[in-house]
Short mmCIF file of C-alpha atoms and ligand atoms in Angstrom, two decimals:
data_model
loop_
_atom_site.label_atom_id
_atom_site.label_comp_id
_atom_site.label_asym_id
_atom_site.label_seq_id
_atom_site.Cartn_x
_atom_site.Cartn_y
_atom_site.Cartn_z
CA MET T 1 107.35 151.13 56.56
CA SER T 2 104.74 152.79 54.39
CA LYS T 3 102.71 150.20 52.15
CA PHE T 4 104.18 147.46 54.42
CA TYR T 5 100.80 145.64 54.09
CA GLU T 6 101.28 145.43 50.31
CA LEU T 7 104.54 143.39 50.42
CA MET T 8 104.86 139.75 50.17
CA PRO T 9 105.87 138.00 53.53
CA GLY T 10 109.53 137.59 52.40
CA ALA T 11 109.82 141.24 51.49
CA ARG T 12 108.28 142.25 54.89
CA ARG T 13 110.99 140.25 56.51
CA GLN T 14 113.68 142.11 54.47
CA GLN T 15 112.18 145.42 55.61
CA LEU T 16 112.07 144.36 59.25
CA GLY T 17 115.80 142.99 59.03
CA ASP T 18 117.34 140.56 61.39
CA MET T 19 116.40 137.59 59.36
CA GLU T 20 117.76 135.00 61.68
CA LEU T 21 115.50 136.41 64.53
CA LEU T 22 112.47 136.32 62.18
CA GLU T 23 113.26 132.75 61.06
CA ARG T 24 113.14 131.70 64.75
CA LEU T 25 109.97 133.65 65.39
CA ALA T 26 107.99 132.84 62.40
CA GLY T 27 109.65 129.71 60.88
CA PRO T 28 110.69 129.30 57.23
CA ILE T 29 108.88 130.82 54.27
CA THR T 30 107.09 127.94 52.59
CA SER T 31 104.39 127.45 50.01
CA GLU T 32 101.90 127.71 52.82
CA THR T 33 102.99 131.27 53.79
CA SER T 34 101.22 132.93 50.88
CA CYS T 35 97.99 131.19 51.92
CA LEU T 36 98.36 132.39 55.50
CA ASP T 37 99.16 135.83 54.11
CA ARG T 38 95.60 136.03 52.56
CA MET T 39 94.09 135.05 55.86
CA SER T 40 95.45 137.74 58.11
CA GLU T 41 97.29 141.07 57.75
CA ASN T 42 101.11 141.96 57.58
CA VAL T 43 101.89 138.19 57.79
CA ILE T 44 105.54 137.21 58.00
CA GLY T 45 105.14 133.44 58.69
CA ALA T 46 103.54 131.18 61.20
CA TRP T 47 103.91 130.78 64.95
CA ARG T 48 103.95 127.39 66.55
CA LEU T 49 102.53 125.68 69.67
CA PRO T 50 103.11 122.11 70.69
CA LEU T 51 100.47 119.84 69.13
CA GLY T 52 99.50 116.93 71.34
CA VAL T 53 96.94 114.08 70.49
CA VAL T 54 94.25 112.21 72.43
CA PRO T 55 94.39 108.96 70.38
CA SER T 56 90.75 108.01 70.79
CA LEU T 57 87.56 109.53 72.23
CA VAL T 58 84.30 107.96 71.56
CA VAL T 59 81.59 110.54 70.86
CA ASP T 60 78.11 109.60 69.79
CA GLY T 61 79.38 106.07 68.90
CA ARG T 62 82.34 107.14 66.88
CA SER T 63 85.95 107.10 67.88
CA HIS T 64 87.79 110.36 67.16
CA ARG T 65 91.37 111.38 67.39
CA ILE T 66 91.81 114.94 68.81
CA ALA T 67 94.66 117.24 67.97
CA MET T 68 95.28 119.62 70.81
CA ALA T 69 97.45 122.82 70.60
CA THR T 70 98.48 124.00 74.02
CA GLU T 71 101.56 124.92 76.05
CA GLU T 72 100.15 123.21 79.21
CA PRO T 73 101.25 119.52 79.19
CA SER T 74 98.82 118.31 81.83
CA VAL T 75 95.87 119.34 79.67
CA VAL T 76 96.63 116.66 77.09
CA ALA T 77 97.69 114.12 79.74
CA ALA T 78 94.39 114.57 81.62
CA ALA T 79 92.27 114.40 78.40
CA CYS T 80 94.07 111.04 77.53
CA ARG T 81 93.49 109.67 80.94
CA VAL T 82 89.75 110.44 81.10
CA SER T 83 89.24 109.57 77.36
CA ARG T 84 90.13 105.90 78.25
CA LEU T 85 87.61 105.88 81.18
CA ALA T 86 84.91 107.54 78.91
CA ASN T 87 85.49 105.04 76.13
CA ALA T 88 85.25 102.10 78.71
CA CYS T 89 81.83 103.53 79.75
CA GLY T 90 80.59 103.55 76.15
CA GLY T 91 81.66 107.04 75.25
CA ILE T 92 80.02 110.48 75.45
CA THR T 93 76.65 111.38 73.92
CA SER T 94 75.94 114.89 72.72
CA HIS T 95 73.33 117.15 71.16
CA ALA T 96 73.64 120.51 69.52
CA ASP T 97 70.68 122.91 69.26
CA ARG T 98 69.94 124.37 65.91
CA PRO T 99 72.67 127.20 65.63
CA VAL T 100 71.15 130.68 65.89
CA THR T 101 73.32 133.83 66.14
CA ALA T 102 71.71 137.22 66.81
CA ALA T 103 72.85 140.70 65.75
CA GLN T 104 72.03 144.10 67.31
CA ILE T 105 71.22 147.03 64.91
CA MET T 106 71.44 150.05 67.21
CA GLY T 107 70.55 153.71 66.59
CA CYS T 108 69.48 156.80 68.64
CA ALA T 109 66.33 158.77 68.36
CA SER T 110 64.28 161.14 70.48
CA PRO T 111 61.78 159.34 72.70
CA GLU T 112 58.94 159.85 70.18
CA CYS T 113 60.90 158.90 67.14
CA ALA T 114 62.25 155.83 68.86
CA ARG T 115 58.68 154.61 69.56
CA ASP T 116 57.78 155.31 65.88
CA ALA T 117 60.88 153.34 64.88
CA VAL T 118 59.90 150.25 66.90
CA ARG T 119 56.43 150.44 65.43
CA TRP T 120 57.79 150.71 61.84
CA ILE T 121 60.11 147.86 62.34
CA GLY T 122 57.32 145.68 63.62
CA GLN T 123 55.27 146.49 60.64
CA ASN T 124 57.99 145.73 58.24
CA VAL T 125 59.62 142.51 59.59
CA GLN T 126 58.97 140.50 56.56
CA MET T 127 60.56 143.08 54.12
CA LEU T 128 63.59 143.37 56.52
CA LEU T 129 64.14 139.67 56.78
CA GLU T 130 64.01 139.39 53.03
CA THR T 131 66.60 142.32 52.76
CA ALA T 132 68.92 140.40 55.20
CA ASN T 133 68.56 137.10 53.37
CA ARG T 134 69.34 138.69 49.91
CA CYS T 135 72.85 139.31 51.42
CA ASP T 136 73.62 135.64 51.71
CA PRO T 137 72.15 133.31 49.10
CA ALA T 138 74.59 130.47 49.85
CA LEU T 139 73.61 130.58 53.62
CA CYS T 140 69.85 130.45 52.62
CA ALA T 141 70.55 127.56 50.15
CA SER T 142 72.11 125.63 53.01
CA GLY T 143 68.76 125.96 54.95
CA GLY T 144 69.84 128.80 57.13
CA GLY T 145 69.04 132.47 57.01
CA ALA T 146 67.40 135.28 58.88
CA PHE T 147 64.10 134.29 60.42
CA ALA T 148 63.02 136.72 63.15
CA LEU T 149 63.46 140.36 64.07
CA GLU T 150 62.38 142.18 67.10
CA ALA T 151 62.88 145.80 68.27
CA GLN T 152 63.18 147.42 71.62
CA ILE T 153 63.83 150.74 73.29
CA LEU T 154 66.64 151.31 75.83
CA GLU T 155 65.61 154.28 77.91
CA PRO T 156 68.06 157.08 78.73
CA ALA T 157 70.16 156.41 81.85
CA PRO T 158 72.19 158.66 84.13
CA ASP T 159 75.39 157.82 82.26
CA TRP T 160 74.05 158.69 78.86
CA PRO T 161 70.93 160.85 78.08
CA GLU T 162 69.90 159.38 74.60
CA THR T 163 67.18 156.80 73.88
CA PHE T 164 68.51 153.83 72.00
CA VAL T 165 66.49 151.76 69.44
CA VAL T 166 67.73 148.28 69.15
CA ALA T 167 66.59 145.88 66.46
CA LYS T 168 67.65 142.29 67.08
CA LEU T 169 68.04 140.04 64.11
CA PHE T 170 68.02 136.35 64.53
CA VAL T 171 69.78 134.15 61.92
CA HIS T 172 70.05 130.44 61.57
CA THR T 173 73.75 129.91 60.58
CA SER T 174 73.44 126.32 59.36
CA ASP T 175 77.07 124.90 59.28
CA ALA T 176 78.80 128.21 59.85
CA MET T 177 79.95 130.22 62.77
CA GLY T 178 78.25 133.06 60.87
CA ALA T 179 79.97 136.12 62.29
CA ASN T 180 80.64 137.72 58.76
CA ALA T 181 77.52 136.50 57.41
CA VAL T 182 75.39 137.93 60.20
CA ASN T 183 77.33 141.13 60.40
CA THR T 184 76.74 141.75 56.56
CA MET T 185 73.06 141.21 57.12
CA ALA T 186 72.97 143.55 60.12
CA GLU T 187 74.78 146.32 58.22
CA ALA T 188 72.28 145.94 55.35
CA LEU T 189 69.37 146.32 57.79
CA GLN T 190 71.13 149.44 59.34
CA GLY T 191 71.18 151.00 55.87
CA GLU T 192 67.47 150.31 55.42
CA LEU T 193 66.57 151.72 58.85
CA SER T 194 68.65 154.87 58.25
CA ARG T 195 66.80 155.47 54.82
CA SER T 196 63.35 154.75 56.20
CA LEU T 197 63.16 156.19 59.64
CA SER T 198 63.08 159.86 60.32
CA GLY T 199 65.06 161.17 63.34
CA TYR T 200 67.00 157.84 63.50
CA VAL T 201 70.75 158.22 64.01
CA PRO T 202 72.58 154.95 63.19
CA GLY T 203 74.97 153.85 65.92
CA MET T 204 76.30 150.38 65.12
CA ALA T 205 75.29 147.06 63.66
CA ILE T 206 77.03 143.83 64.85
CA LEU T 207 76.36 140.31 66.02
CA THR T 208 76.24 139.61 69.79
CA ASN T 209 78.60 136.97 71.21
CA ASP T 210 75.84 135.92 73.59
CA GLY T 211 75.62 132.38 72.52
CA ALA T 212 72.10 131.57 73.94
CA GLY T 213 71.08 130.30 70.51
CA ARG T 214 74.09 128.02 70.14
CA MET T 215 73.84 125.67 73.02
CA VAL T 216 75.49 122.16 73.00
CA HIS T 217 74.94 119.49 75.50
CA ALA T 218 77.18 116.42 76.23
CA HIS T 219 76.79 113.65 78.72
CA LEU T 220 78.82 110.80 80.19
CA SER T 221 77.37 107.98 82.47
CA ILE T 222 80.16 106.35 84.53
CA PRO T 223 79.14 103.22 86.41
CA TYR T 224 80.85 103.24 89.90
CA ALA T 225 82.13 99.72 89.15
CA GLN T 226 83.83 100.94 86.14
CA PHE T 227 85.32 104.10 87.89
CA GLY T 228 86.60 101.80 90.71
CA ALA T 229 88.21 99.24 88.20
CA PHE T 230 89.81 102.14 86.34
CA ALA T 231 91.09 104.05 89.34
CA HIS T 232 91.99 100.93 91.51
CA CYS T 233 89.81 102.25 94.39
CA GLU T 234 86.24 102.45 95.47
CA GLY T 235 84.46 103.98 92.50
CA ARG T 236 81.45 105.54 94.39
CA ASP T 237 83.73 107.33 96.72
CA ILE T 238 85.46 109.11 93.92
CA ALA T 239 82.08 109.89 92.29
CA VAL T 240 80.90 111.55 95.56
CA ARG T 241 83.97 113.62 95.76
CA ILE T 242 83.54 114.86 92.27
CA ALA T 243 79.83 115.64 92.75
CA ARG T 244 80.89 117.54 95.90
CA ALA T 245 83.38 119.56 93.83
CA CYS T 246 80.57 120.55 91.41
CA ALA T 247 78.39 121.55 94.28
CA PHE T 248 81.24 123.56 95.73
CA ALA T 249 81.68 125.43 92.27
CA GLN T 250 77.81 126.01 92.26
CA ARG T 251 78.11 127.89 95.53
CA SER T 252 81.46 129.58 95.09
CA PRO T 253 82.01 131.94 92.07
CA GLU T 254 85.69 132.02 92.92
CA ARG T 255 85.81 128.28 92.47
CA ALA T 256 83.45 128.27 89.46
CA VAL T 257 85.74 130.66 87.47
CA THR T 258 88.66 128.10 87.77
CA HIS T 259 86.33 125.21 87.21
CA ASN T 260 85.36 126.74 83.95
CA LYS T 261 88.88 127.62 83.07
CA GLY T 262 89.55 123.96 83.05
CA ILE T 263 86.79 123.37 80.61
CA LEU T 264 88.33 126.05 78.30
CA ASN T 265 91.78 124.34 78.61
CA GLY T 266 90.29 121.40 76.56
CA ILE T 267 88.04 123.42 74.32
CA ILE T 268 90.53 126.02 73.24
CA ALA T 269 93.36 123.45 72.74
CA ALA T 270 91.14 121.49 70.50
CA ALA T 271 89.58 124.48 68.72
CA LEU T 272 92.87 126.22 67.86
CA PRO T 273 94.06 123.54 65.16
CA LEU T 274 90.55 123.68 63.84
CA GLY T 275 90.77 127.35 62.96
CA GLN T 276 87.97 128.29 65.24
CA ASP T 277 87.54 131.80 66.63
CA THR T 278 88.75 131.04 70.20
CA ARG T 279 87.87 134.57 71.43
CA ALA T 280 84.22 134.13 70.38
CA LEU T 281 84.15 130.75 72.17
CA SER T 282 85.69 132.17 75.29
CA ALA T 283 83.41 135.17 75.29
CA SER T 284 80.24 133.13 74.75
CA ILE T 285 81.09 130.34 77.28
CA LEU T 286 82.12 132.85 79.94
CA HIS T 287 78.96 134.87 79.41
CA GLU T 288 76.80 131.78 79.72
CA ALA T 289 78.55 130.96 82.97
CA HIS T 290 77.51 134.41 84.28
CA ARG T 291 73.99 134.42 83.01
CA THR T 292 72.37 134.41 86.35
CA GLY T 293 74.47 137.27 87.54
CA ALA T 294 76.89 135.05 89.54
CA HIS T 295 79.58 132.84 87.93
CA LYS T 296 78.33 129.25 87.75
CA PRO T 297 79.99 126.01 86.70
CA LEU T 298 79.07 124.79 83.18
CA THR T 299 79.31 121.06 84.13
CA CYS T 300 77.08 119.26 86.61
CA ALA T 301 77.31 115.87 88.37
CA GLU T 302 74.38 113.76 89.59
CA LEU T 303 74.87 110.64 91.81
CA ARG T 304 72.54 107.83 90.74
CA GLU T 305 72.23 104.43 92.43
CA ASP T 306 74.93 102.72 90.31
CA SER T 307 76.52 105.56 88.25
CA LEU T 308 77.79 109.19 88.15
CA GLU T 309 76.01 111.29 85.51
CA PHE T 310 78.41 113.98 84.35
CA ALA T 311 77.16 116.59 81.89
CA ILE T 312 78.06 119.87 80.32
CA HIS T 313 75.81 122.56 78.81
CA LEU T 314 77.50 125.47 76.99
CA PRO T 315 77.25 127.70 73.95
CA LEU T 316 79.68 126.86 71.09
CA PRO T 317 79.76 129.53 68.29
CA ALA T 318 81.73 127.06 66.15
CA GLY T 319 82.06 126.75 62.27
CA PHE T 320 82.19 123.82 59.97
CA VAL T 321 82.40 126.00 56.88
CA GLY T 322 84.08 129.53 56.63
CA GLY T 323 87.20 131.31 55.47
CA PHE T 324 89.36 129.56 58.11
CA LYS T 325 89.26 126.37 56.15
CA LYS T 326 91.43 127.72 53.42
CA ASN T 327 94.30 127.29 55.92
CA PRO T 328 95.71 123.84 54.78
CA SER T 329 96.77 122.85 58.33
CA VAL T 330 93.18 123.59 59.54
CA ALA T 331 91.69 121.37 56.78
CA ALA T 332 94.14 118.79 57.90
CA ALA T 333 92.99 118.99 61.45
CA PHE T 334 89.40 118.51 60.47
CA ALA T 335 90.39 115.37 58.56
CA PHE T 336 92.70 114.09 61.42
CA ASP T 337 89.97 114.60 64.01
CA GLY T 338 87.47 112.74 61.67
CA ILE T 339 84.97 115.80 61.86
CA THR T 340 82.71 115.57 58.85
CA SER T 341 79.77 117.90 59.95
CA TYR T 342 78.82 120.80 62.08
CA ASP T 343 77.24 118.56 64.65
CA GLU T 344 80.30 116.42 64.96
CA LEU T 345 82.37 119.48 65.52
CA CYS T 346 80.13 120.68 68.34
CA ALA T 347 80.04 117.11 69.71
CA LEU T 348 83.81 116.98 69.76
CA LEU T 349 84.41 120.33 71.35
CA SER T 350 81.77 119.82 74.15
CA ALA T 351 83.07 116.32 74.69
CA ILE T 352 86.66 117.48 75.21
CA GLY T 353 85.41 120.26 77.55
CA LEU T 354 83.61 117.64 79.57
CA ILE T 355 86.39 115.11 79.96
CA GLN T 356 88.95 117.95 80.61
CA ASN T 357 86.80 119.13 83.41
CA LEU T 358 86.27 115.59 84.79
CA GLY T 359 90.08 115.00 84.69
CA ALA T 360 90.81 118.11 86.63
CA LEU T 361 88.08 117.36 89.25
CA TRP T 362 89.24 113.68 89.66
CA ALA T 363 92.89 114.86 90.26
CA LEU T 364 91.71 117.64 92.53
CA VAL T 365 89.72 115.48 94.85
CA THR T 366 92.10 112.60 95.01
CA GLU T 367 95.95 113.10 94.54
CA GLY T 368 95.69 116.83 94.23
CA ILE T 369 96.51 118.93 91.08
CA GLN T 370 100.17 119.29 91.73
CA ALA T 371 101.28 115.58 91.73
CA GLY T 372 100.65 114.87 88.04
CA HIS T 373 100.70 118.51 86.84
CA MET T 374 104.07 119.41 88.32
CA ARG T 375 105.75 116.26 87.13
CA LEU T 376 104.93 117.38 83.57
CA HIS T 377 105.83 120.93 84.17
CA VAL T 378 109.18 120.12 85.79
CA ARG T 379 110.07 118.15 82.71
CA LYS T 380 109.05 121.20 80.55
P1 NAD B 1 80.84 132.93 58.22
O1 NAD B 1 80.73 131.82 59.25
O2 NAD B 1 80.55 134.32 58.51
O3 NAD B 1 80.07 132.58 56.84
C1 NAD B 1 80.29 131.47 56.15
C2 NAD B 1 79.67 131.60 54.77
O4 NAD B 1 79.74 130.31 54.17
C3 NAD B 1 78.17 132.00 54.71
O5 NAD B 1 78.09 133.36 54.68
C4 NAD B 1 77.63 131.27 53.56
O6 NAD B 1 77.56 132.16 52.45
C5 NAD B 1 78.75 130.23 53.21
N1 NAD B 1 78.13 128.94 53.20
C6 NAD B 1 78.34 127.82 52.28
N2 NAD B 1 77.76 126.83 52.70
C7 NAD B 1 77.37 126.90 53.89
C8 NAD B 1 76.68 126.06 54.81
N3 NAD B 1 76.44 124.81 54.55
N4 NAD B 1 76.22 126.55 56.08
C9 NAD B 1 76.48 127.94 56.28
N5 NAD B 1 77.09 128.79 55.36
C10 NAD B 1 77.48 128.21 54.29
O7 NAD B 1 82.35 132.72 57.80
P2 NAD B 1 83.60 133.60 57.94
O8 NAD B 1 83.59 134.69 56.84
O9 NAD B 1 84.81 132.63 57.96
O10 NAD B 1 83.50 134.32 59.27
C11 NAD B 1 83.75 133.71 60.55
C12 NAD B 1 84.85 134.48 61.09
O11 NAD B 1 84.47 135.84 61.54
C13 NAD B 1 85.21 133.94 62.47
O12 NAD B 1 86.29 132.95 62.37
C14 NAD B 1 85.74 135.18 63.26
O13 NAD B 1 87.20 135.19 63.24
C15 NAD B 1 85.23 136.27 62.43
N6 NAD B 1 84.53 137.36 63.31
C16 NAD B 1 84.11 137.19 64.48
C17 NAD B 1 83.34 138.27 65.12
C18 NAD B 1 82.85 138.03 66.56
O14 NAD B 1 82.74 136.89 67.09
N7 NAD B 1 82.38 139.08 67.29
C19 NAD B 1 83.12 139.43 64.51
C20 NAD B 1 83.56 139.56 63.16
C21 NAD B 1 84.27 138.55 62.55
#
């Protein structure tokens, strides 16, 4: 198997043998396979999931179709059901903060050298930001780039006796998810610190998946009358039950973790066909849920006089530009969903998280999750 990675996908299959099994596992070799080969390592084909569709969800005044890749049939069914309600209520509104990703450039030093390092970094912020920005002219041309740098000392602890110096670089990533862009900048700064600081031992340089700088907000206002007409029952009663379910998740981390898993059901299913880094999305979203030290729900419900206000606030490290777009089926998913900008991408992902959660709570507080869920699962 030496030099396996240098082979073409078809030749890799020959080496692995059992062509019939490989055809079933990875599908036929097509013109797309060589493109996929450039995107990952040791590629032998593509692996498939069912692709369902939400035919229409109105977000910020525009109707979008949403392609969803998931093995869980009730996810698409619930999204379709609540999308009809959301559209009847005028749709979802959203807002994405200016996307900022941070990187940590870490090294070790004696306590005295560490203090000198923090002082030197503070005195050379402008030069270091220029070094970072020279790494990515295209990002800077799009209006993004590194704009802030701060340094701190992490004191020795019982589990590790060394003093850490951590420089934190903040980068506006414009239309990109920015992981590779920011990592490149962070490594360039690590090189600069290694050359300039005496007694500094470089440790690592990489972005943090803390998505505090990439928050997205989506909101749906549901008049009780609309809810009632839609569900053939007393609308305010369902709204109260849903708000109660959110309050329960606020108080119970064991409930909150499942509440948030329901949000991920929608976001991951929609993000997969769009070529997004679903691990980064999960890591950021779950970290945000745990920011206070206890697991909290990422949606909230408010009962007004005539309506239920339902909202979601979560980080979305998503990308509208990047290497993933070279995958033809990813480019097709962007076209199918009608996503033409970074803001629309964030709007759609947050909106699908919001309606997915609303659908799950709606089922839970009325007929229960099993009635619809199991009907679909038994069919599967
Ligand atoms: P990227 O997001 O890092 O960079 C996109 C590049 O596009 C920029 O560097 C810039 O030069 C260029 N660009 C052109 N027009 C732009 C515009 N309008 N706005 C912004 N940038 C513009 O892209 P990538 O290399 O595809 O990296 C993203 C991938 O990195 C993710 O999908 C993930 O798989 C991977 N990754 C993730 C982590 C992590 O989350 N911890 C770590 C490493 C790699």
